[in-house]
Coordinates of C-alpha atoms in Angstrom, one line a residue:
M1 CA -37.1 11.9 41.2
N2 CA -39.1 8.7 42.0
K3 CA -43.0 8.6 42.4
K4 CA -42.5 8.8 46.0
Q5 CA -40.4 11.6 46.1
R6 CA -42.6 13.5 44.0
K7 CA -45.4 12.8 46.0
M8 CA -43.5 14.1 49.3
L9 CA -43.0 17.3 47.5
F10 CA -46.5 18.0 46.6
R11 CA -47.2 17.4 49.9
I12 CA -44.8 20.0 51.3
I13 CA -45.8 22.5 48.7
I14 CA -49.4 22.1 49.6
A15 CA -48.5 22.4 53.6
A16 CA -46.4 25.6 52.9
V17 CA -48.9 27.4 50.8
F18 CA -51.5 26.7 53.4
L19 CA -49.2 27.8 56.0
V20 CA -48.5 31.1 54.6
L21 CA -52.2 31.6 53.7
L22 CA -53.3 31.1 57.4
N23 CA -50.9 33.6 58.5
F24 CA -53.0 36.3 56.4
I25 CA -56.3 34.9 57.7
P26 CA -57.2 36.0 61.3
V27 CA -58.8 32.8 62.6
T28 CA -58.9 31.7 66.2
G29 CA -60.4 29.3 68.5
T30 CA -61.9 25.9 67.4
A31 CA -62.0 27.1 63.7
G32 CA -58.4 28.2 63.7
F33 CA -57.2 25.0 65.3
L34 CA -58.9 22.7 62.7
L35 CA -57.5 24.9 59.7
Y36 CA -53.9 24.7 61.2
L37 CA -54.5 21.0 61.6
I38 CA -55.2 20.4 58.1
P39 CA -51.3 21.4 57.0
Y40 CA -50.1 19.7 59.8
L41 CA -51.7 16.5 58.9
V42 CA -51.0 17.0 55.2
V43 CA -47.3 17.0 55.7
G44 CA -46.7 14.8 58.9
Y45 CA -49.5 12.1 58.6
D46 CA -46.9 9.6 57.6
I47 CA -44.5 10.5 60.9
L48 CA -47.3 10.5 63.2
W49 CA -48.3 7.0 61.8
K50 CA -44.4 5.3 61.9
A51 CA -44.3 6.7 65.4
L52 CA -47.5 4.8 66.4
K53 CA -46.2 1.5 64.8
G54 CA -42.8 2.0 66.6
I55 CA -44.8 2.1 69.8
K56 CA -46.7 -0.8 68.9
N57 CA -43.7 -2.7 67.9
H58 CA -41.7 -1.8 71.2
Q59 CA -39.2 0.4 69.2
V60 CA -40.2 3.5 70.4
F61 CA -37.0 5.9 70.4
D62 CA -36.4 6.9 67.2
E63 CA -36.7 10.2 65.0
N64 CA -40.4 9.8 64.3
F65 CA -41.2 9.4 68.1
L66 CA -39.2 12.5 68.7
M67 CA -40.9 14.6 66.0
A68 CA -44.4 13.4 67.0
V69 CA -43.8 14.3 70.6
A70 CA -42.2 17.7 70.0
T71 CA -45.0 18.8 67.6
I72 CA -47.9 17.3 69.3
G73 CA -46.5 19.0 72.5
A74 CA -46.2 22.3 70.9
I75 CA -49.7 22.1 69.6
A76 CA -51.0 21.0 73.3
L77 CA -49.0 24.1 74.6
A78 CA -50.7 26.4 72.2
L79 CA -54.1 25.2 73.4
Y80 CA -53.1 25.4 76.9
E81 CA -52.0 29.0 76.6
K82 CA -55.0 29.7 74.3
S83 CA -52.4 31.6 71.9
S84 CA -54.0 30.2 68.8
D85 CA -50.2 30.0 67.4
Y86 CA -49.7 27.0 65.8
T87 CA -47.1 28.0 63.3
E88 CA -44.2 26.7 65.1
A89 CA -45.5 22.8 65.7
I90 CA -46.4 23.1 61.7
A91 CA -43.2 24.6 60.7
V92 CA -41.2 22.0 62.8
M93 CA -42.8 19.2 60.9
L94 CA -42.3 21.0 57.7
F95 CA -38.8 21.4 57.8
Y96 CA -38.2 18.1 59.0
Q97 CA -40.0 16.7 56.0
I98 CA -38.2 19.0 53.8
G99 CA -34.8 17.5 55.3
E100 CA -36.3 14.0 54.8
W101 CA -37.1 14.7 51.2
F102 CA -33.4 16.2 50.5
Q103 CA -32.0 13.4 52.1
S104 CA -34.2 10.9 50.4
Y105 CA -33.3 12.6 46.8
A106 CA -29.6 12.5 47.8
V107 CA -29.5 9.0 48.4
G108 CA -31.5 8.4 45.4
K109 CA -29.2 10.4 43.2
S110 CA -26.1 8.7 44.6
R111 CA -27.5 5.3 44.0
R112 CA -28.6 6.4 40.5
N113 CA -25.0 7.8 40.0
I114 CA -23.3 4.3 41.1
S115 CA -25.9 2.3 38.9
E116 CA -24.8 4.5 35.9
L117 CA -21.2 4.3 36.6
M118 CA -21.3 0.5 37.0
D119 CA -23.9 0.0 34.2
I120 CA -22.4 -3.1 32.8
R121 CA -25.3 -5.6 33.3
P122 CA -25.8 -7.0 29.9
D123 CA -29.5 -7.4 28.8
Y124 CA -29.0 -10.1 26.4
A125 CA -26.4 -12.3 24.2
N126 CA -26.6 -12.7 20.4
I127 CA -26.4 -16.4 19.2
E128 CA -26.1 -16.9 15.6
K129 CA -28.8 -19.4 14.3
D130 CA -29.6 -20.1 10.5
G131 CA -27.6 -17.1 9.6
R132 CA -29.8 -14.8 11.8
L133 CA -28.8 -13.2 15.3
E134 CA -31.1 -14.4 18.1
K135 CA -31.2 -12.4 21.2
T136 CA -31.0 -14.9 24.3
D137 CA -30.9 -14.4 28.1
P138 CA -27.1 -14.5 29.1
D139 CA -28.2 -16.8 32.0
E140 CA -29.3 -19.3 29.3
V141 CA -25.8 -19.3 27.4
E142 CA -24.0 -22.7 28.0
T143 CA -20.1 -22.6 28.4
G144 CA -18.3 -23.0 25.1
S145 CA -21.4 -21.2 23.3
V146 CA -20.5 -18.8 20.3
I147 CA -21.9 -15.5 20.7
V148 CA -21.8 -12.5 18.7
V149 CA -21.0 -9.1 19.9
Q150 CA -21.6 -5.9 17.6
P151 CA -20.6 -2.4 17.9
G152 CA -21.7 -0.5 20.5
E153 CA -23.0 -3.7 22.5
K154 CA -21.7 -4.8 25.8
V155 CA -19.9 -8.0 26.2
P156 CA -22.2 -10.4 28.2
I157 CA -20.1 -13.3 29.0
D158 CA -16.3 -13.8 29.7
G159 CA -14.6 -16.0 26.9
I160 CA -12.1 -16.2 24.0
V161 CA -12.2 -14.2 20.6
E162 CA -12.9 -16.6 17.8
E163 CA -13.2 -14.3 14.8
G164 CA -12.8 -10.5 14.4
E165 CA -10.8 -7.5 15.8
S166 CA -12.1 -4.6 17.6
S167 CA -11.5 -1.9 20.5
L168 CA -13.1 -2.1 23.7
N169 CA -14.2 0.6 26.2
T170 CA -13.1 -0.8 29.6
S171 CA -13.8 2.3 31.6
A172 CA -16.8 0.9 33.5
L173 CA -14.8 -1.7 34.8
T174 CA -11.2 -0.3 35.4
G175 CA -12.0 3.4 35.1
E176 CA -9.5 3.5 32.4
S177 CA -10.5 5.7 29.5
L178 CA -7.9 4.4 26.9
P179 CA -9.6 1.8 24.7
R180 CA -8.1 -2.0 24.6
D181 CA -7.6 -3.5 21.1
V182 CA -8.4 -7.2 20.9
E183 CA -8.1 -10.0 18.2
K184 CA -8.3 -13.5 17.6
G185 CA -7.3 -15.7 20.4
D186 CA -7.4 -12.7 23.1
E187 CA -9.1 -13.4 26.2
I188 CA -12.1 -10.8 26.9
I189 CA -14.1 -10.0 30.0
S190 CA -17.7 -9.2 30.5
G191 CA -18.8 -5.7 31.0
C192 CA -16.6 -4.1 28.2
I193 CA -18.5 -2.2 25.5
N194 CA -17.5 -3.3 21.9
M195 CA -16.5 -0.1 20.0
T196 CA -15.5 -1.0 16.5
G197 CA -15.8 -4.4 14.9
V198 CA -17.7 -7.4 15.2
L199 CA -16.7 -10.2 17.4
K200 CA -17.4 -13.6 17.8
I201 CA -16.4 -14.8 21.3
R202 CA -16.6 -18.5 22.6
T203 CA -17.8 -18.4 26.3
T204 CA -15.4 -19.8 28.8
K205 CA -17.7 -19.3 31.8
E206 CA -21.4 -19.4 32.5
F207 CA -23.1 -15.9 33.0
G208 CA -23.4 -16.3 36.9
E209 CA -19.5 -16.9 37.1
S210 CA -18.5 -14.1 34.5
T211 CA -16.6 -10.9 35.6
V212 CA -19.8 -8.8 35.2
S213 CA -22.0 -11.1 37.6
K214 CA -19.3 -11.1 40.1
I215 CA -18.7 -7.2 40.1
L216 CA -22.6 -6.4 40.4
D217 CA -22.6 -9.2 43.2
L218 CA -19.7 -7.3 45.2
V219 CA -21.5 -3.8 44.7
E220 CA -24.9 -5.0 45.6
N221 CA -23.8 -6.8 48.8
A222 CA -21.0 -4.1 49.9
S223 CA -23.6 -2.4 52.1
S224 CA -24.1 -5.3 54.1
R225 CA -20.5 -5.4 55.7
K226 CA -20.7 -2.6 58.1
S227 CA -17.6 -0.7 59.4
K228 CA -16.9 0.1 63.1
S229 CA -17.9 3.8 62.3
E230 CA -21.2 2.5 61.2
D231 CA -21.6 0.2 64.1
F232 CA -20.7 3.0 66.6
I233 CA -23.3 5.2 65.0
S234 CA -26.0 2.4 65.5
R235 CA -25.1 1.8 69.1
F236 CA -24.9 5.6 69.8
A237 CA -28.3 6.1 68.2
R238 CA -29.6 3.2 70.6
I239 CA -28.4 4.7 73.6
Y240 CA -28.7 8.5 72.7
T241 CA -32.4 8.3 72.1
P242 CA -33.7 7.2 75.0
A243 CA -31.1 9.2 77.1
V244 CA -32.3 12.6 75.5
C245 CA -36.2 11.5 76.0
C246 CA -35.4 11.0 79.6
A247 CA -33.4 14.3 79.8
A248 CA -36.3 16.4 78.1
L249 CA -38.9 14.8 80.6
A250 CA -36.6 15.8 83.4
L251 CA -36.3 19.4 81.7
A252 CA -40.1 19.8 81.8
F253 CA -40.8 18.5 85.2
L254 CA -38.0 18.9 87.5
P255 CA -37.2 22.9 87.3
P256 CA -41.0 23.8 87.6
L257 CA -41.2 21.4 90.7
V258 CA -37.9 22.6 92.1
R259 CA -39.3 26.4 91.6
M260 CA -42.8 25.5 93.4
L261 CA -42.0 23.0 96.0
G262 CA -38.5 24.1 97.0
M263 CA -38.2 27.8 96.2
G264 CA -41.8 29.0 96.6
M265 CA -41.8 30.5 93.1
A266 CA -44.2 30.2 90.2
A267 CA -43.7 26.8 88.4
E268 CA -43.7 28.4 84.9
W269 CA -45.0 24.9 83.5
G270 CA -45.4 26.8 79.8
T271 CA -41.6 27.9 79.6
W272 CA -40.3 24.8 80.6
I273 CA -42.3 22.4 78.5
Y274 CA -41.5 24.5 75.4
R275 CA -37.9 24.3 76.3
A276 CA -38.1 20.5 76.8
L277 CA -39.8 20.2 73.4
T278 CA -37.3 22.5 71.8
F279 CA -34.7 20.1 73.2
L280 CA -36.4 17.0 71.7
V281 CA -36.5 18.6 68.3
I282 CA -32.7 19.4 68.7
S283 CA -31.7 16.1 69.8
C284 CA -32.9 14.2 66.9
P285 CA -30.1 12.1 65.7
C286 CA -30.9 12.2 61.9
A287 CA -27.7 13.7 60.6
L288 CA -25.4 11.1 62.0
V289 CA -27.9 8.0 61.4
I290 CA -28.3 9.0 57.6
S291 CA -25.0 10.9 56.6
I292 CA -22.3 8.1 58.0
P293 CA -23.8 5.1 56.1
L294 CA -24.4 7.5 53.1
S295 CA -20.8 8.5 53.3
F296 CA -19.5 5.1 53.2
F297 CA -22.2 4.0 50.3
A298 CA -20.9 7.0 48.4
G299 CA -17.1 6.0 49.0
I300 CA -17.8 2.5 47.5
G301 CA -19.6 3.8 44.7
G302 CA -16.6 6.3 43.8
A303 CA -14.3 3.7 44.3
G304 CA -16.1 1.2 42.0
N305 CA -16.2 4.1 39.3
A306 CA -12.5 4.4 39.7
G307 CA -12.2 0.4 39.1
V308 CA -11.6 -0.3 42.8
L309 CA -14.4 -2.8 44.0
V310 CA -14.5 -2.6 47.8
K311 CA -16.5 -5.5 49.3
G312 CA -17.8 -3.4 52.2
S313 CA -17.6 -0.3 54.1
N314 CA -15.4 -2.4 57.1
Y315 CA -12.9 -2.8 54.4
L316 CA -12.9 0.7 53.2
E317 CA -12.2 1.7 56.9
T318 CA -9.3 -1.0 57.2
L319 CA -7.8 -0.1 54.0
S320 CA -7.6 3.5 55.2
Q321 CA -5.5 2.4 58.3
T322 CA -3.1 0.3 56.1
K323 CA 0.7 0.9 57.1
I324 CA 2.4 -2.4 55.8
M325 CA 1.8 -3.7 52.0
V326 CA 3.0 -7.1 51.0
F327 CA 3.0 -8.0 47.2
D328 CA 3.1 -11.2 45.6
K329 CA 5.5 -10.9 42.6
T330 CA 4.5 -12.5 39.4
G331 CA 1.3 -10.9 37.9
T332 CA 1.2 -8.4 40.6
L333 CA 4.3 -6.3 40.4
T334 CA 5.6 -8.3 37.1
Q335 CA 3.6 -8.8 34.0
G336 CA 3.8 -12.9 34.3
V337 CA 5.0 -12.9 31.1
F338 CA 8.6 -13.9 30.3
E339 CA 10.3 -12.1 27.4
V340 CA 13.5 -12.3 26.0
N341 CA 15.8 -9.6 27.6
G342 CA 19.1 -10.4 26.4
I343 CA 21.6 -12.3 23.8
H344 CA 25.2 -12.7 24.9
H345 CA 28.4 -14.4 23.3
S346 CA 26.6 -15.4 20.1
E347 CA 28.8 -16.3 17.3
M348 CA 26.0 -15.2 14.6
E349 CA 23.5 -12.5 14.2
N350 CA 21.0 -12.3 17.1
E351 CA 18.0 -12.7 14.7
K352 CA 19.4 -15.8 13.5
L353 CA 20.1 -17.2 16.8
I354 CA 16.5 -16.5 18.0
E355 CA 15.0 -18.1 14.8
Y356 CA 16.9 -21.5 15.5
A357 CA 15.7 -21.4 19.1
A358 CA 12.2 -20.5 18.1
L359 CA 11.9 -23.2 15.7
A360 CA 13.7 -25.7 17.8
E361 CA 11.0 -25.0 20.7
S362 CA 8.3 -24.9 18.4
A363 CA 6.6 -28.1 19.5
S364 CA 6.5 -26.9 23.2
S365 CA 3.6 -25.1 25.0
H366 CA 5.9 -23.8 27.7
P367 CA 6.1 -20.0 28.6
I368 CA 9.5 -20.0 27.5
S369 CA 9.0 -21.4 24.2
K370 CA 6.0 -19.0 23.8
S371 CA 8.6 -16.3 24.5
L372 CA 11.1 -17.3 22.1
Q373 CA 8.0 -17.3 19.2
R374 CA 7.1 -13.8 20.3
A375 CA 10.7 -12.6 19.9
Y376 CA 11.0 -14.1 16.8
G377 CA 7.9 -12.6 15.5
K378 CA 7.2 -14.6 12.3
E379 CA 4.9 -17.5 11.6
I380 CA 6.6 -20.9 12.6
D381 CA 7.3 -23.1 9.4
R382 CA 7.1 -26.4 11.0
S383 CA 8.5 -28.0 8.0
R384 CA 11.8 -26.8 8.8
V385 CA 12.2 -28.7 12.1
S386 CA 12.7 -32.4 12.5
D387 CA 14.1 -35.1 14.7
I388 CA 13.1 -33.1 18.1
R389 CA 14.2 -34.9 21.4
E390 CA 13.4 -33.5 24.9
I391 CA 15.8 -34.3 27.3
S392 CA 13.9 -34.1 30.9
G393 CA 15.3 -31.3 32.9
N394 CA 17.9 -30.3 30.5
G395 CA 16.3 -28.8 27.1
I396 CA 15.6 -30.0 23.6
I397 CA 17.8 -31.2 20.8
A398 CA 16.4 -30.6 16.9
K399 CA 17.3 -30.4 13.4
V400 CA 16.5 -27.0 12.1
D401 CA 17.2 -26.5 8.2
G402 CA 19.4 -29.9 8.7
R403 CA 21.5 -28.4 11.3
E404 CA 21.5 -29.8 14.7
I405 CA 20.3 -26.9 17.4
A406 CA 20.6 -27.8 21.0
I407 CA 18.9 -25.4 23.5
G408 CA 18.6 -25.8 27.2
N409 CA 20.4 -25.3 30.7
D410 CA 24.2 -25.8 31.6
K411 CA 23.2 -29.5 32.3
L412 CA 22.5 -30.0 28.6
M413 CA 25.7 -28.5 27.6
K414 CA 27.7 -30.7 30.2
H415 CA 25.5 -33.7 28.8
M416 CA 26.7 -33.1 25.3
G417 CA 30.2 -32.4 26.2
I418 CA 30.3 -28.6 25.0
S419 CA 32.1 -26.0 27.1
F420 CA 29.6 -22.8 27.7
I421 CA 30.0 -19.3 29.2
N422 CA 28.1 -18.8 32.6
C423 CA 25.8 -15.8 32.5
H424 CA 25.7 -13.5 35.4
S425 CA 22.3 -11.9 34.5
V426 CA 19.3 -12.7 36.4
G427 CA 16.4 -14.6 34.6
T428 CA 16.4 -18.0 32.9
I429 CA 19.6 -18.7 30.9
L430 CA 19.3 -20.9 27.7
H431 CA 22.5 -21.8 26.4
M432 CA 22.6 -22.9 22.5
A433 CA 24.7 -24.9 20.5
V434 CA 24.8 -25.0 16.8
D435 CA 26.2 -28.3 14.9
H436 CA 27.9 -29.1 18.5
K437 CA 29.3 -25.9 18.7
Y438 CA 28.6 -23.2 21.4
A439 CA 26.7 -20.4 20.0
G440 CA 26.0 -18.1 23.0
H441 CA 23.0 -17.9 25.4
I442 CA 19.6 -16.0 25.7
V443 CA 18.6 -14.5 28.9
I444 CA 14.7 -14.7 29.5
S445 CA 13.1 -13.0 32.6
D446 CA 9.5 -11.8 33.7
V447 CA 8.9 -8.2 32.7
V448 CA 8.2 -5.8 35.6
K449 CA 5.0 -3.9 34.9
P450 CA 5.7 -0.2 33.7
H451 CA 4.0 1.4 36.6
S452 CA 5.3 -1.0 39.5
K453 CA 8.1 1.3 40.8
E454 CA 6.1 4.4 40.5
A455 CA 3.3 2.7 42.5
V456 CA 5.9 1.6 45.4
Q457 CA 6.8 5.6 45.4
E458 CA 3.2 6.5 45.2
L459 CA 2.4 4.0 48.1
K460 CA 5.3 5.6 50.4
K461 CA 4.2 9.0 49.7
A462 CA 0.6 7.9 50.8
G463 CA 1.9 6.9 54.3
I464 CA 2.8 3.0 53.9
R465 CA 5.6 2.4 56.3
K466 CA 6.8 -0.8 55.0
T467 CA 6.6 -2.8 51.5
V468 CA 7.6 -6.2 51.2
M469 CA 7.5 -8.9 48.4
L470 CA 6.8 -12.5 48.8
T471 CA 7.7 -14.9 46.0
G472 CA 8.4 -18.5 45.0
D473 CA 11.2 -17.4 42.5
A474 CA 14.7 -17.9 43.0
K475 CA 16.5 -15.6 45.4
K476 CA 18.5 -13.9 42.8
V477 CA 15.8 -13.1 40.7
A478 CA 13.5 -11.8 43.6
E479 CA 16.2 -9.7 45.0
Q480 CA 17.0 -8.1 41.8
V481 CA 13.2 -7.2 41.4
A482 CA 13.0 -5.9 44.7
E483 CA 16.2 -3.7 44.4
D484 CA 14.8 -2.3 41.2
L485 CA 11.4 -1.4 42.6
G486 CA 12.6 -0.1 46.0
L487 CA 11.2 -2.6 48.1
D488 CA 12.0 -2.7 52.0
G489 CA 11.8 -6.4 52.2
V490 CA 12.0 -9.5 50.0
Y491 CA 11.2 -13.3 50.9
S492 CA 12.0 -15.7 48.2
E493 CA 11.7 -19.4 47.3
L494 CA 8.4 -19.7 49.2
L495 CA 5.4 -22.0 48.9
P496 CA 1.9 -20.6 49.3
A497 CA 2.1 -22.1 53.1
D498 CA 5.4 -20.3 53.6
K499 CA 3.7 -17.0 52.3
V500 CA 1.0 -17.4 55.0
E501 CA 3.5 -17.9 57.9
K502 CA 5.5 -14.8 56.6
V503 CA 2.4 -12.7 56.8
E504 CA 1.6 -13.9 60.1
E505 CA 5.2 -13.0 61.2
L506 CA 4.7 -9.6 59.9
M507 CA 1.5 -9.2 61.7
K508 CA 2.7 -10.2 64.7
N509 CA 5.6 -7.9 64.8
K510 CA 3.7 -4.9 63.7
P511 CA 1.9 -2.2 66.1
E512 CA -1.9 -3.2 67.1
K513 CA -3.4 -0.1 65.2
E514 CA -1.3 -0.5 61.9
K515 CA -3.0 -2.8 59.2
L516 CA -1.4 -5.1 57.3
A517 CA -2.6 -5.5 53.3
F518 CA -1.5 -8.2 50.8
V519 CA -1.9 -8.1 47.2
G520 CA -1.8 -10.8 44.8
D521 CA -3.4 -12.6 42.0
G522 CA -3.0 -16.0 41.6
M523 CA -4.9 -19.0 43.1
N524 CA -1.9 -19.8 45.5
D525 CA -2.5 -16.4 46.6
A526 CA -6.0 -16.8 48.1
P527 CA -4.7 -18.2 51.3
V528 CA -2.7 -15.2 52.1
L529 CA -5.5 -12.6 50.9
R530 CA -7.6 -14.4 53.7
R531 CA -4.9 -14.0 56.2
A532 CA -3.9 -10.7 56.0
D533 CA -6.0 -7.8 57.4
I534 CA -7.2 -6.8 54.2
G535 CA -6.5 -8.6 50.8
I536 CA -6.3 -6.9 47.6
A537 CA -6.6 -8.8 44.4
M538 CA -5.8 -7.9 40.8
G539 CA -9.3 -8.6 39.1
A540 CA -8.5 -7.9 35.3
M541 CA -6.3 -11.0 35.0
G542 CA -6.5 -12.6 38.5
S543 CA -7.7 -16.0 39.3
D544 CA -11.1 -16.6 40.5
A545 CA -10.1 -17.7 43.8
A546 CA -7.8 -14.8 44.5
I547 CA -11.0 -12.5 43.8
E548 CA -13.3 -14.5 45.6
A549 CA -10.7 -14.5 48.7
A550 CA -9.9 -10.8 48.6
D551 CA -11.6 -7.8 50.3
V552 CA -10.8 -5.4 47.6
V553 CA -10.5 -6.2 43.7
L554 CA -8.8 -4.0 41.4
M555 CA -10.3 -4.1 37.9
D556 CA -7.1 -2.9 36.3
D557 CA -3.9 -4.7 36.8
D558 CA -2.0 -1.6 37.1
P559 CA -0.5 -1.6 40.4
M560 CA -0.9 2.1 40.5
Q561 CA -4.5 1.4 41.4
I562 CA -3.5 0.2 44.9
S563 CA -2.3 3.7 46.0
K564 CA -5.6 5.2 44.5
A565 CA -7.6 2.7 46.4
I566 CA -5.7 3.9 49.7
K567 CA -6.4 7.5 48.8
I568 CA -10.0 6.7 48.0
S569 CA -10.7 5.1 51.4
R570 CA -8.9 7.9 53.4
K571 CA -10.8 10.5 51.8
C572 CA -14.1 8.7 52.5
L573 CA -13.1 8.1 56.2
R574 CA -12.3 11.9 56.5
I575 CA -15.7 12.7 55.5
V576 CA -17.2 10.2 57.7
Y577 CA -15.2 11.8 60.8
Q578 CA -15.9 15.4 59.7
N579 CA -19.6 14.4 60.0
I580 CA -19.4 12.8 63.3
V581 CA -17.6 15.8 64.7
F582 CA -19.6 18.3 63.0
A583 CA -23.1 16.7 63.8
I584 CA -22.2 15.8 67.5
G585 CA -20.7 19.2 68.0
I586 CA -23.6 21.2 66.6
K587 CA -26.1 19.1 68.6
V588 CA -24.2 19.5 72.0
I589 CA -24.1 23.1 71.6
C590 CA -27.9 23.4 70.7
L591 CA -29.0 21.1 73.3
V592 CA -27.0 23.3 76.1
L593 CA -28.8 26.5 74.4
G594 CA -32.0 24.9 74.3
A595 CA -32.0 23.8 78.2
V596 CA -31.2 27.1 79.6
G597 CA -33.6 29.0 77.2
I598 CA -31.6 30.6 74.6
A599 CA -32.7 28.3 71.8
S600 CA -35.9 28.8 70.2
M601 CA -37.9 26.2 68.1
W602 CA -36.6 27.9 65.1
L603 CA -32.9 27.3 66.2
A604 CA -34.2 23.5 66.7
I605 CA -35.1 23.3 63.3
F606 CA -31.5 24.4 62.0
A607 CA -30.0 22.1 64.5
D608 CA -32.1 19.2 63.0
V609 CA -32.6 19.7 59.3
G610 CA -30.0 22.3 58.6
V611 CA -27.3 20.0 60.1
M612 CA -28.8 16.8 58.3
I613 CA -28.6 18.7 55.0
L614 CA -25.0 19.8 55.5
A615 CA -24.0 16.5 56.5
V616 CA -25.5 14.6 53.6
L617 CA -24.2 17.3 51.2
N618 CA -20.6 16.5 52.6
A619 CA -21.3 12.8 52.5
I620 CA -21.9 13.0 48.9
R621 CA -18.6 14.3 48.1
A622 CA -17.2 10.7 48.3
L623 CA -18.8 9.9 45.3
F624 CA -16.8 11.8 43.2
V625 CA -13.3 10.7 42.8
K626 CA -10.6 13.0 41.3
K627 CA -7.5 11.9 39.5
L628 CA -5.7 10.9 42.6

């Protein structure tokens, strides 16, 4: 509870105690009026002041104006009737302030929860100088500096581990509780918490460009992008409030005038003015105006806690309407890491063939060379390799332990006049010859992520009607991956511009109400992420351009996060629609009852404050995300 909330609670308690005491003290006349005025002003002076400011600034029709008119009108009615019963007017103001305090506390709590869940902003960075660690503002650390992160500290800036091994707690970023192990040479992103060993990290970005800064910026700016539901509520309130004020005036004056002038009956001004005042209290649209933005705010916070960053409530609403999911392949559904998947027709032991291949390719930095070195799994002894010749577009010929090793595609084998065996597997095929004799071939291919197939199945369970993959890879490779994952369609051998064209074609042929989402991670995906109804970027390993262009960022590169994001968005929208229907439904019923004289001022208090509290409680549910 902050200082302002504590002050408000103190005012509520003072006014409530005063009101209770006055009910036991028989005071009437001017003295009674002045005594009752004390709790009224204690609890309601700020509402009256806001109403006056609204009138002065030509923004009359808001909840403060409604409450001021209703309560002052109730006091004036009591004075007119000389009843000395001011309890209702004070009670209306008191309960309204209780509702406002509850709403303020609920919003504050949800903001604190989000702040705690996203508590990834580092306070400092350690830089070693003269054998001592100095705490420095992360903004002042230049790219290429070496920072030291001790156990229990947050990683302040993105970089590469120069020295040390440790486990990282990435839960604040990804929602994943399993620690991630890092060692020398590994990339590391800011916002993680170092759990075990001391790490020395060479920074690769400035603090303002680091992952942690971008995440915080996304969260802080998310509320500025409003959804259609929020815009509807804003427009609704602007039209609704003046309309109910006019209706209340009509209720106060028309029936008495009709009774008096048209029917020759007593006007009963007091009865109809009381009904009009009750009508005003009931009509206050607080539940809608407060609970709908709060629902989206809580939804964005809950998604952030689960490792899904949504850049605005408009994107949350669009995500909930998604029916077509289009994927990039490499880095999205596959790991983007080539691995040895098979060795065929080898005349020697597989381990020996891999050893020769890794040594022959040791001078290359190509991903295929790296995959061979990983498959070999031992330190490369470059002294064993000599006479390396690269034949462009064909492969490499080198001497390993004095033996001539040729490794490359079928063109290399033809160039050397060596007969080879074709491979029917999908992937990159490396034919090998040892001392001018064919020795078999190695199959290298991109590895499908462990949860990709399950993720596609979960999306279909979540109501995704069509799943499509777009890739620049060869047709054979693309079709194999699509078949393995159970995708509905695949387009291969595409350039970035071709991907945009395909997405536009898919969008043109879909029903208008259905939304299309594109999921990608590379720089070449940025144009498509922008073009789709909603762009989803794989954030942990995705390029800066993709993250910038996307509307939703997944901080874990696990494709299972996509279905989680959709389920979170749909839960949030369900809560929003529940609050809209509930608040408007109760209001309409109570307004009718108030107009015909069945609803008292006490029912009006429930209709206003009670509905607001229930709607706020329902909205806060969006903050909590179960393991969906």
